[in-house]
PDB file of C-alpha atoms in Angstrom:
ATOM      1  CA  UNK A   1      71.418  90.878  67.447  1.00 55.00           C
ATOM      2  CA  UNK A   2      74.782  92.752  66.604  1.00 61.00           C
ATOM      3  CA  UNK A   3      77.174  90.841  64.112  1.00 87.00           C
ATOM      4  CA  UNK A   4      80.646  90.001  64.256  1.00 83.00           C
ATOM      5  CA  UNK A   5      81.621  93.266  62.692  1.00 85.00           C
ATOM      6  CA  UNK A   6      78.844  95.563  64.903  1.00 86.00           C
ATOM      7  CA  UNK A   7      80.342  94.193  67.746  1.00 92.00           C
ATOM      8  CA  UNK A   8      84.283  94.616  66.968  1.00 94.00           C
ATOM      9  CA  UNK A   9      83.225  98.315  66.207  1.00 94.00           C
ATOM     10  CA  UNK A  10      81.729  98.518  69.533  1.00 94.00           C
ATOM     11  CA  UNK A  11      85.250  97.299  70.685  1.00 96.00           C
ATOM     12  CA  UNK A  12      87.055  99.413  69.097  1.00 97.00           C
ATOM     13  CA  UNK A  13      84.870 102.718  70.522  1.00 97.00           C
ATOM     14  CA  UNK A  14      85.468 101.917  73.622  1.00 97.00           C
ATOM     15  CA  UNK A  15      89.245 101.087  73.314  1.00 97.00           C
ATOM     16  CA  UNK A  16      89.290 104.817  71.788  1.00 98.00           C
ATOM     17  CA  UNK A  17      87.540 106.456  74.216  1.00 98.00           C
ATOM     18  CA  UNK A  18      89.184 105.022  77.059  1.00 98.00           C
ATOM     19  CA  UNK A  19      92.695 106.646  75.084  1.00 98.00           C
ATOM     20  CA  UNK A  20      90.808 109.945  75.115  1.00 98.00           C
ATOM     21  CA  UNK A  21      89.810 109.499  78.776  1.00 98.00           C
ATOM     22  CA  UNK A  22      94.109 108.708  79.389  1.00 98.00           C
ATOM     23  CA  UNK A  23      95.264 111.748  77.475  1.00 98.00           C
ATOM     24  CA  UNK A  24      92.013 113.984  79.232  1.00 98.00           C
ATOM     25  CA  UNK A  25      93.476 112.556  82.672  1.00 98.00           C
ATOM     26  CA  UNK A  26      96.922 113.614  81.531  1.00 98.00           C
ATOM     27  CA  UNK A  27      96.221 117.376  79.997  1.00 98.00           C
ATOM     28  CA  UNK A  28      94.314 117.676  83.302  1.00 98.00           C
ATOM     29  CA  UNK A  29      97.122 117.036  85.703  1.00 97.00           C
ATOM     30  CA  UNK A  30      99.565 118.787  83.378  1.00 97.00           C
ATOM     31  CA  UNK A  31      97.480 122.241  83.744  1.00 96.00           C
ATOM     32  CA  UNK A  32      96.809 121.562  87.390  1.00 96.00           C
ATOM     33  CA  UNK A  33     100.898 121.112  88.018  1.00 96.00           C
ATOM     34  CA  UNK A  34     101.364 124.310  86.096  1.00 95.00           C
ATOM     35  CA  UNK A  35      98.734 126.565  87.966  1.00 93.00           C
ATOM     36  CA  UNK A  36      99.055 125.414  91.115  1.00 93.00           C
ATOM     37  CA  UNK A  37     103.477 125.162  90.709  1.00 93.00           C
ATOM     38  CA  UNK A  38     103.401 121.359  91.382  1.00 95.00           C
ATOM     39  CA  UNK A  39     106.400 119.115  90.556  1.00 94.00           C
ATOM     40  CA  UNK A  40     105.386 116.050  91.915  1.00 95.00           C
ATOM     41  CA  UNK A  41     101.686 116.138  89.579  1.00 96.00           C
ATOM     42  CA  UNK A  42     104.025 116.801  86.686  1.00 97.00           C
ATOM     43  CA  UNK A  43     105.882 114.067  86.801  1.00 97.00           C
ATOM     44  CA  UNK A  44     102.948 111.789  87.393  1.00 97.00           C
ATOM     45  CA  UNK A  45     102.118 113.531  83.953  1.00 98.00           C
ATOM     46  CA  UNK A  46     105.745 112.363  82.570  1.00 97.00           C
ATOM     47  CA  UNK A  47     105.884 108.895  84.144  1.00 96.00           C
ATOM     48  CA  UNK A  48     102.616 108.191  82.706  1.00 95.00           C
ATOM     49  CA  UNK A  49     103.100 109.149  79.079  1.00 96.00           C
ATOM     50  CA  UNK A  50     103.930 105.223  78.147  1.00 95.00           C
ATOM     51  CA  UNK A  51     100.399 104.091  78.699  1.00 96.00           C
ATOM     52  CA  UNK A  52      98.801 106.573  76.276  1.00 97.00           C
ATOM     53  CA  UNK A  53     101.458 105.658  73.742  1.00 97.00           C
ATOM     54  CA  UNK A  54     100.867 101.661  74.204  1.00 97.00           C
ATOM     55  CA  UNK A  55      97.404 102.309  73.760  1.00 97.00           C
ATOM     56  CA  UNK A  56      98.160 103.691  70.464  1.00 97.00           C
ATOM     57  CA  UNK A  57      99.577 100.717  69.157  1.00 97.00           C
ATOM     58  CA  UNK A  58      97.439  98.330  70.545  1.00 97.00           C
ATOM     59  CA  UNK A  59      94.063 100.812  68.753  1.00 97.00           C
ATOM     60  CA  UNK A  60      95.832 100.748  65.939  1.00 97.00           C
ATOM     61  CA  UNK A  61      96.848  97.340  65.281  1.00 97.00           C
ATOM     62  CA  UNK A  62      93.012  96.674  66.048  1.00 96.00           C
ATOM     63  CA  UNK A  63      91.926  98.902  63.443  1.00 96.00           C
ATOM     64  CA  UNK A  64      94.094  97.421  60.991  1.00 95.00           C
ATOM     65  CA  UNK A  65      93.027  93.705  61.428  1.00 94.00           C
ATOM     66  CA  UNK A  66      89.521  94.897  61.396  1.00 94.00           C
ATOM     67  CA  UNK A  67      90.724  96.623  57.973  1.00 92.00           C
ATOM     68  CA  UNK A  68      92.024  93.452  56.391  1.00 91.00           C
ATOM     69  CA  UNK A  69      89.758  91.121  57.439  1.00 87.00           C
ATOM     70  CA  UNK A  70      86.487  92.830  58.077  1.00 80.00           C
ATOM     71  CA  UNK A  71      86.879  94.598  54.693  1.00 85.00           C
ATOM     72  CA  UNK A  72      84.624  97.734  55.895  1.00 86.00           C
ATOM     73  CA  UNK A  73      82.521 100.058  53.438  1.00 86.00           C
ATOM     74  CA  UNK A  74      80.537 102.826  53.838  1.00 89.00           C
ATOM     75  CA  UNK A  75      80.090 104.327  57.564  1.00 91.00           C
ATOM     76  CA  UNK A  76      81.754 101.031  59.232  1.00 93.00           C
ATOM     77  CA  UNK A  77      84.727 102.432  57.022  1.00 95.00           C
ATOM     78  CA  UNK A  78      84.716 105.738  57.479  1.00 95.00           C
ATOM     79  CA  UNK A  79      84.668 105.348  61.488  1.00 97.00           C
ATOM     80  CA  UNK A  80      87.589 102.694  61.451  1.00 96.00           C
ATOM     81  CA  UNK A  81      89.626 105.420  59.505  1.00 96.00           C
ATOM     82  CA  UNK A  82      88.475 108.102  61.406  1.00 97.00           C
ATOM     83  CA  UNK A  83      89.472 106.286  64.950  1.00 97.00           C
ATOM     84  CA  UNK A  84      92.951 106.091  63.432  1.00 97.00           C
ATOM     85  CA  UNK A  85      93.701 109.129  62.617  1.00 97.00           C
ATOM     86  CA  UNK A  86      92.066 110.209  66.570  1.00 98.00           C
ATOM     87  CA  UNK A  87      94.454 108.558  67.785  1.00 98.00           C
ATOM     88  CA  UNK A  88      97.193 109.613  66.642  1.00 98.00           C
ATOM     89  CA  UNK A  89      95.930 113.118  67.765  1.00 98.00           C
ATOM     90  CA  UNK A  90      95.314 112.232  70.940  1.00 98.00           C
ATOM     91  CA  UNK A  91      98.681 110.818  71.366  1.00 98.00           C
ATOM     92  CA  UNK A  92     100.246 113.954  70.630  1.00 98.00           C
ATOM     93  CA  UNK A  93      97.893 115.456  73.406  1.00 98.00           C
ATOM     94  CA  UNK A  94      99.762 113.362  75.872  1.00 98.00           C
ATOM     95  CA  UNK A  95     102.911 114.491  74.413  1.00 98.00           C
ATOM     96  CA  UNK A  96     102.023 118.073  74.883  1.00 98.00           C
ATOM     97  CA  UNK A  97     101.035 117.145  78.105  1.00 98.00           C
ATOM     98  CA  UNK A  98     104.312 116.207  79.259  1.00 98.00           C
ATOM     99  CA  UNK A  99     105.742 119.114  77.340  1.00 98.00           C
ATOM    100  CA  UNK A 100     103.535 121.426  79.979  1.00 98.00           C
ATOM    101  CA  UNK A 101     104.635 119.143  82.592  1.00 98.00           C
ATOM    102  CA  UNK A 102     108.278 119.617  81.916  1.00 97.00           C
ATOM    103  CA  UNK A 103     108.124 123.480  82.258  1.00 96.00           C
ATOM    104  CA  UNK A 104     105.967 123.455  85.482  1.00 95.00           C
ATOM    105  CA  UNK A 105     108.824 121.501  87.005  1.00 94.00           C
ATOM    106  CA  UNK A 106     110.977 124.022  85.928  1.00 92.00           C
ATOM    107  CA  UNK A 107     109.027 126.900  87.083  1.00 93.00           C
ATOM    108  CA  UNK A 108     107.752 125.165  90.453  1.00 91.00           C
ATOM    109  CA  UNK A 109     110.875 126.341  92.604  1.00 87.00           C
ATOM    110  CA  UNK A 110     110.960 129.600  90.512  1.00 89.00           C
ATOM    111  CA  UNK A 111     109.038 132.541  91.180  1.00 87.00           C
ATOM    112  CA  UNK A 112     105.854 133.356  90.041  1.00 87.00           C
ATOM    113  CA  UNK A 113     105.383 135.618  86.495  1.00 84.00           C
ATOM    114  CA  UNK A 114     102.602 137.868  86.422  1.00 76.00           C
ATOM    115  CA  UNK A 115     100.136 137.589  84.104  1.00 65.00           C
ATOM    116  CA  UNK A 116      98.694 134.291  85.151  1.00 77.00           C
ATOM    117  CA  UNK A 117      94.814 135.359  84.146  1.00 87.00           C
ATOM    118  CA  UNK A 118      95.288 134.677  80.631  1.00 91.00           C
ATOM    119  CA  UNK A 119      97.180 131.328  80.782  1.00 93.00           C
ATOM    120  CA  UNK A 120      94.654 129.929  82.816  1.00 94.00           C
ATOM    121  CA  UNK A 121      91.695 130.710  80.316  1.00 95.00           C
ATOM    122  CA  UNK A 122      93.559 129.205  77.809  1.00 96.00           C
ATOM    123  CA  UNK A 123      94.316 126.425  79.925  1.00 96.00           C
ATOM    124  CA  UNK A 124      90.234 126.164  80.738  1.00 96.00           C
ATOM    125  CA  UNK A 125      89.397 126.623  77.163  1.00 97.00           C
ATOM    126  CA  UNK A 126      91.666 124.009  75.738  1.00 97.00           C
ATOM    127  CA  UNK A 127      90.624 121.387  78.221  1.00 97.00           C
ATOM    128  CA  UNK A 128      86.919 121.943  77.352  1.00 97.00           C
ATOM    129  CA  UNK A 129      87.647 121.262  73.840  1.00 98.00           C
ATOM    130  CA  UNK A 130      89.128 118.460  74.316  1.00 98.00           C
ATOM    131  CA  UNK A 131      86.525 117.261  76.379  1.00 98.00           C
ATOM    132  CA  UNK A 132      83.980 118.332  74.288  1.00 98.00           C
ATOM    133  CA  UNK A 133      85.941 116.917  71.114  1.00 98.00           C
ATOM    134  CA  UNK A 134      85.461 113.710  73.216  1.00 98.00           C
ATOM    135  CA  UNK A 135      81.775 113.350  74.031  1.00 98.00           C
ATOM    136  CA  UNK A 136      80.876 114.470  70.072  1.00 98.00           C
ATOM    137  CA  UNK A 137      83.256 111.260  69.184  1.00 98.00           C
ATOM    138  CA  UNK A 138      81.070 109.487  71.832  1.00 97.00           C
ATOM    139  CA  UNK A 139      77.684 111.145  71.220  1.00 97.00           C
ATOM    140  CA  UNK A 140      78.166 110.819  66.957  1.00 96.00           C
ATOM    141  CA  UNK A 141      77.476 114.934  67.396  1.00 97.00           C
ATOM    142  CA  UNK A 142      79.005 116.633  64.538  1.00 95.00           C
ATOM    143  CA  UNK A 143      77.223 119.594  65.983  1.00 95.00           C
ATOM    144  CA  UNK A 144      79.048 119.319  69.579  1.00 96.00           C
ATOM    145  CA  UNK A 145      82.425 119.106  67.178  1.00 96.00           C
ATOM    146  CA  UNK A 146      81.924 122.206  65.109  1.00 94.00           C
ATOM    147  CA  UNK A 147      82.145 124.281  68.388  1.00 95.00           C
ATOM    148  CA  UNK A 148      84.765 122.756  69.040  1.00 96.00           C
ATOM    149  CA  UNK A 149      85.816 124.166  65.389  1.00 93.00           C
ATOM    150  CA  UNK A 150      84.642 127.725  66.511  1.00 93.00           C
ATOM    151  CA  UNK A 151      86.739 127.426  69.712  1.00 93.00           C
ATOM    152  CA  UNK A 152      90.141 127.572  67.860  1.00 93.00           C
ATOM    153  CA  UNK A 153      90.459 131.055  66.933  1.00 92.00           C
ATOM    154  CA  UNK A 154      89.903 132.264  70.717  1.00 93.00           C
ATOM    155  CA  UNK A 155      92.212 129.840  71.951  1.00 94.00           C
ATOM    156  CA  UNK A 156      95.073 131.416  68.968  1.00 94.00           C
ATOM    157  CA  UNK A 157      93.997 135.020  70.536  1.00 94.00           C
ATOM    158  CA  UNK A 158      94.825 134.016  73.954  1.00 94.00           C
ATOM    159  CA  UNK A 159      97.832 132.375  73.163  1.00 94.00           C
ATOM    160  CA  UNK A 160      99.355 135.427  71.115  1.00 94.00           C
ATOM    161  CA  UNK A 161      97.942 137.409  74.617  1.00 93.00           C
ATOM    162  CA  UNK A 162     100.111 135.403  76.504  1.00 92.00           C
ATOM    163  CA  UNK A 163     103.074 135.583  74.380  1.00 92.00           C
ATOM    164  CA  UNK A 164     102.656 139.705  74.219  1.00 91.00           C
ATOM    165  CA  UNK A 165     102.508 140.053  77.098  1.00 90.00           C
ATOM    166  CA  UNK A 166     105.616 137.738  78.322  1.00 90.00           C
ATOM    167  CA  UNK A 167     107.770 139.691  75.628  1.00 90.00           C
ATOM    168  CA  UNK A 168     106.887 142.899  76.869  1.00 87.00           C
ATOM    169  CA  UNK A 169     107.910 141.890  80.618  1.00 85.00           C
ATOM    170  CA  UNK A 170     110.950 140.330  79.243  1.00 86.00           C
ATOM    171  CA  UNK A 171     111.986 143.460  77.845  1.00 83.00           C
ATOM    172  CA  UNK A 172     111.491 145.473  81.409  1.00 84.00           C
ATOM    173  CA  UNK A 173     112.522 142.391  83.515  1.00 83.00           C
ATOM    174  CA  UNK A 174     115.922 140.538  81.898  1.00 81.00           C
ATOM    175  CA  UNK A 175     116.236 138.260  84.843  1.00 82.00           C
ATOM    176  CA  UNK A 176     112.578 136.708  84.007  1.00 81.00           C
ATOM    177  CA  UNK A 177     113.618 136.062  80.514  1.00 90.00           C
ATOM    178  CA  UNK A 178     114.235 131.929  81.059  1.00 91.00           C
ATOM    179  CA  UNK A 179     111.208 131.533  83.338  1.00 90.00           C
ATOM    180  CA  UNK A 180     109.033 133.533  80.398  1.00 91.00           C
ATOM    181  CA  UNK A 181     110.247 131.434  77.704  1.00 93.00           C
ATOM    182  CA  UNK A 182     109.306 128.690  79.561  1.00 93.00           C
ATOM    183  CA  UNK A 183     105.700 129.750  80.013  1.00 93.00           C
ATOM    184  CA  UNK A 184     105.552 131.062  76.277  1.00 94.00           C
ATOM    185  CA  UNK A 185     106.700 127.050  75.236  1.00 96.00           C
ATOM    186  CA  UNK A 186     103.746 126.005  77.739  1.00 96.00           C
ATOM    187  CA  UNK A 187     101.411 128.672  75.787  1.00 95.00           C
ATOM    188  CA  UNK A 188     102.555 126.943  72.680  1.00 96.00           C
ATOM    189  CA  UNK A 189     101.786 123.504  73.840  1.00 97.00           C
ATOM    190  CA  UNK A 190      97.953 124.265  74.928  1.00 97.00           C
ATOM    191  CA  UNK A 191      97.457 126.011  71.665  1.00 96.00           C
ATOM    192  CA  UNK A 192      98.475 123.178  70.017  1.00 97.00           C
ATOM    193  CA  UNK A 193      96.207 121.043  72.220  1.00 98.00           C
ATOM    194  CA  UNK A 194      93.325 123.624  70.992  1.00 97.00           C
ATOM    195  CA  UNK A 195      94.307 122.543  67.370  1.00 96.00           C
ATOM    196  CA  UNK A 196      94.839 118.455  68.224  1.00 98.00           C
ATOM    197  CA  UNK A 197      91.230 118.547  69.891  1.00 98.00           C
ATOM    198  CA  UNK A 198      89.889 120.390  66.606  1.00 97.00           C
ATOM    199  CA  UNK A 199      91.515 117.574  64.543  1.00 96.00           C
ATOM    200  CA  UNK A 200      89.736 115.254  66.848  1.00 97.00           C
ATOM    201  CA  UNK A 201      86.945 117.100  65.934  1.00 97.00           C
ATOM    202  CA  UNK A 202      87.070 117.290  62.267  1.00 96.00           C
ATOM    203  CA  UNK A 203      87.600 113.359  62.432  1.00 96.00           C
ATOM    204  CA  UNK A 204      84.157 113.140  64.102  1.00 97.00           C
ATOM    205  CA  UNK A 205      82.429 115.405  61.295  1.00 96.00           C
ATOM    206  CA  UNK A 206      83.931 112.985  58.546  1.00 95.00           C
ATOM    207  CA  UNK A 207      82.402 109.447  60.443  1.00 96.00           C
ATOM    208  CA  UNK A 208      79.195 111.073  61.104  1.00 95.00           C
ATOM    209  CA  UNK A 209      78.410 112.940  57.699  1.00 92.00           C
ATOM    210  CA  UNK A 210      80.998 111.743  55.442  1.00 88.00           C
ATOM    211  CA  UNK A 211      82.645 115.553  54.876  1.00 81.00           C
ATOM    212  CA  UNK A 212      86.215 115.839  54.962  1.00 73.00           C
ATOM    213  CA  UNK A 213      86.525 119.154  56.836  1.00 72.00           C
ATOM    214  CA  UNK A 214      90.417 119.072  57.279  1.00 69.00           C
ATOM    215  CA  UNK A 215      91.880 122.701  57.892  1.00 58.00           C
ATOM    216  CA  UNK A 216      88.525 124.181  57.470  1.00 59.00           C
ATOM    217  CA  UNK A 217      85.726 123.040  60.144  1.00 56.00           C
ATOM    218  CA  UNK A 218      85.532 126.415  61.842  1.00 48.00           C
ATOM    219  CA  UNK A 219      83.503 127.259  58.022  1.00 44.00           C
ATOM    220  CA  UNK A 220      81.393 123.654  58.376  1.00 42.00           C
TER     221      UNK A 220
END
């Protein structure tokens, strides 16, 4: 039979992992309104942002009672910390998410850049380590999280692609220069995704095995 405290951290998983599922649902749309040139899914994206932000307060004023009252040590501690500082990173997911959202509705009605290959793998790649940052918070998998780790560098590589190869067209092609800055600040905001989902999965490594891995996972 679970105690009081078992089942409050019970509560509190699932009030986390239905955050991630928001900000997943929101990183997914974003992406899709920016490859397929769709304003109306980005501003789905945009009008949505206020849910993943009240479930940020409402996790974290949960965490805090259970905090003070529960008086945690030991693993029960370590994963009421660690779901605080998630969430906090998964906010800021959704708030890159409406950043990508933003520039698709600019660049909807615009036409199309070239170079659209390597955007889209780091739009795939980013997703899946979210995702995957997601089901090692759900599975306790420090394992899962470390690739998640030793996704980061390729997802830095194909932003700086992107961003090459946007200033090199700028350079040949001045009247593309506002729609490419665009895309490069879209570039910017799935990288930082890549490095939000690694935080996410740094947090998992520290509830599971009690190593604080901050700014060095990828070496777990």
């Amino acid at each position: 039979m679970q105690t009081h405290l078992e089942q409050e951290i019970s509560s509190l998983r699932i009030k986390v992992l239905e955050m991630a599922a928001y900000a997943e649902k929101a990183l997914d749309k974003s992406l899709r309104a920016l490859m397929e040139r769709n304003s109306e899914l980005a501003q789905e994206v945009i009008d949505k942002d206020y849910e993943i932000n009240q479930l940020e307060c409402e996790i974290d004023e949960f965490a805090l009672r259970l905090l003070a009252l529960a008086q945690p040590v030991a693993r029960d501690l370590r994963f009421i910390v660690g779901c605080m500082r998630i969430i906090v990173n998964l906010e800021r997911i959704g708030d890159e998410s409406v950043n990508i959202a933003e520039r698709s509705m600019l660049l909807a009605h615009r036409p199309p850049l070239p170079f659209s290959k390597p955007l889209e793998q780091l739009a795939n790649a980013c997703l899946e380590m979210l995702r995957t940052a997601i089901k090692a918070f759900k599975d306790d998998d420090p394992e899962l999280a470390d690739q998640v780790c030793n996704s980061d560098e390729h997802a830095n590589e194909l932003d700086l692609t992107v961003l090459r190869n946007l200033i090199d067209y700028m350079v040949e092609q001045t009247p593309a220069i506002e729609r490419s800055v665009h895309t490069i600040l879209a570039s910017r905001s799935l990288e930082r995704v890549g490095d939000l989902s690694t935080n996410i999965a740094e947090c998992v490594i520290f509830i599971v095995q009690g190593v604080d891995v901050k700014h060095r996972c990828h070496r777990f």
